[in-house]
Amino acid sequence: MKIAAALVSILALVLGRMVIAQGPPFTPHGYFVRDVISLLIANAMIWLSQRSDWSLRTRAQLLGAGWIWLIVQFGCSIYLLCSGV
């Protein structure tokens, strides 16, 4: 689970860099750092969901929220890359 989350994060970052490389209106000011921090938070949520000393409800919420965060970030990267906004 943690490895899959890391792979999705890497793919989202690569797609984000490809969007920046397209040039205007995409500007590289803080975009990459913001995405790295955002994806690190999502991966931390997935990592923390593996703790056995927390309740099952808390762990399930962390896992669900982390994966939703990753999927939305990845989907937005794909959309921006394909749309050429």
CSV table of C-alpha atoms in Angstrom, one decimal:
chain,number,residue,atom,x,y,z
A,1,MET,CA,0.0,0.0,0.0
A,2,LYS,CA,2.8,2.4,0.9
A,3,ILE,CA,4.7,1.6,-2.2
A,4,ALA,CA,1.7,2.1,-4.4
A,5,ALA,CA,1.1,5.5,-2.8
A,6,ALA,CA,4.7,6.5,-3.4
A,7,LEU,CA,4.5,5.4,-7.1
A,8,VAL,CA,1.3,7.4,-7.7
A,9,SER,CA,3.0,10.4,-6.0
A,10,ILE,CA,6.0,10.1,-8.3
A,11,LEU,CA,3.8,9.9,-11.4
A,12,ALA,CA,1.8,13.0,-10.3
A,13,LEU,CA,5.1,14.9,-9.8
A,14,VAL,CA,6.4,13.9,-13.2
A,15,LEU,CA,3.2,14.9,-14.9
A,16,GLY,CA,3.3,18.2,-13.0
A,17,ARG,CA,6.8,18.9,-14.4
A,18,MET,CA,5.6,18.1,-17.9
A,19,VAL,CA,2.8,20.6,-17.5
A,20,ILE,CA,5.3,23.3,-16.3
A,21,ALA,CA,7.5,22.5,-19.3
A,22,GLN,CA,4.6,23.5,-21.7
A,23,GLY,CA,5.3,27.1,-20.8
A,24,PRO,CA,2.7,29.9,-20.4
A,25,PRO,CA,0.2,30.1,-18.8
A,26,PHE,CA,2.0,27.6,-16.5
A,27,THR,CA,4.6,29.2,-14.3
A,28,PRO,CA,7.1,27.3,-12.2
A,29,HIS,CA,7.0,29.7,-9.2
A,30,GLY,CA,6.5,27.4,-6.2
A,31,TYR,CA,4.4,24.8,-8.1
A,32,PHE,CA,6.8,21.9,-7.6
A,33,VAL,CA,7.5,22.6,-3.9
A,34,ARG,CA,3.8,22.9,-3.2
A,35,ASP,CA,3.0,19.6,-4.9
A,36,VAL,CA,5.9,17.8,-3.1
A,37,ILE,CA,4.6,19.0,0.2
A,38,SER,CA,1.0,18.1,-0.7
A,39,LEU,CA,2.0,14.6,-1.8
A,40,LEU,CA,4.2,14.1,1.3
A,41,ILE,CA,1.2,14.9,3.5
A,42,ALA,CA,-0.9,12.3,1.6
A,43,ASN,CA,1.8,9.7,1.9
A,44,ALA,CA,2.2,10.4,5.6
A,45,MET,CA,-1.5,9.8,6.1
A,46,ILE,CA,-1.3,6.5,4.3
A,47,TRP,CA,1.8,5.6,6.3
A,48,LEU,CA,0.1,6.5,9.6
A,49,SER,CA,-2.9,4.4,8.7
A,50,GLN,CA,-0.7,1.3,9.2
A,51,ARG,CA,-0.3,2.0,13.0
A,52,SER,CA,-1.9,-0.8,14.9
A,53,ASP,CA,-2.3,1.2,18.2
A,54,TRP,CA,-4.9,3.5,16.7
A,55,SER,CA,-8.5,2.6,16.3
A,56,LEU,CA,-9.7,1.0,13.1
A,57,ARG,CA,-12.0,3.9,12.3
A,58,THR,CA,-9.1,6.4,12.5
A,59,ARG,CA,-6.9,4.3,10.4
A,60,ALA,CA,-9.6,3.8,7.8
A,61,GLN,CA,-10.2,7.5,7.6
A,62,LEU,CA,-6.5,8.3,7.2
A,63,LEU,CA,-6.2,5.6,4.5
A,64,GLY,CA,-9.3,6.8,2.6
A,65,ALA,CA,-8.4,10.5,2.9
A,66,GLY,CA,-4.8,9.9,1.8
A,67,TRP,CA,-5.8,7.9,-1.3
A,68,ILE,CA,-8.5,10.4,-2.3
A,69,TRP,CA,-5.9,13.1,-2.0
A,70,LEU,CA,-3.4,11.2,-4.2
A,71,ILE,CA,-6.1,10.3,-6.8
A,72,VAL,CA,-7.3,13.8,-7.1
A,73,GLN,CA,-3.8,15.2,-7.4
A,74,PHE,CA,-2.9,12.6,-10.0
A,75,GLY,CA,-6.2,13.2,-11.9
A,76,CYS,CA,-5.6,17.0,-11.9
A,77,SER,CA,-2.1,16.5,-13.3
A,78,ILE,CA,-3.4,14.3,-16.1
A,79,TYR,CA,-6.2,16.8,-16.9
A,80,LEU,CA,-3.8,19.8,-17.1
A,81,LEU,CA,-1.4,17.8,-19.3
A,82,CYS,CA,-4.0,16.7,-21.7
A,83,SER,CA,-6.1,19.8,-21.9
A,84,GLY,CA,-3.3,22.3,-22.6
A,85,VAL,CA,-5.2,25.0,-20.8
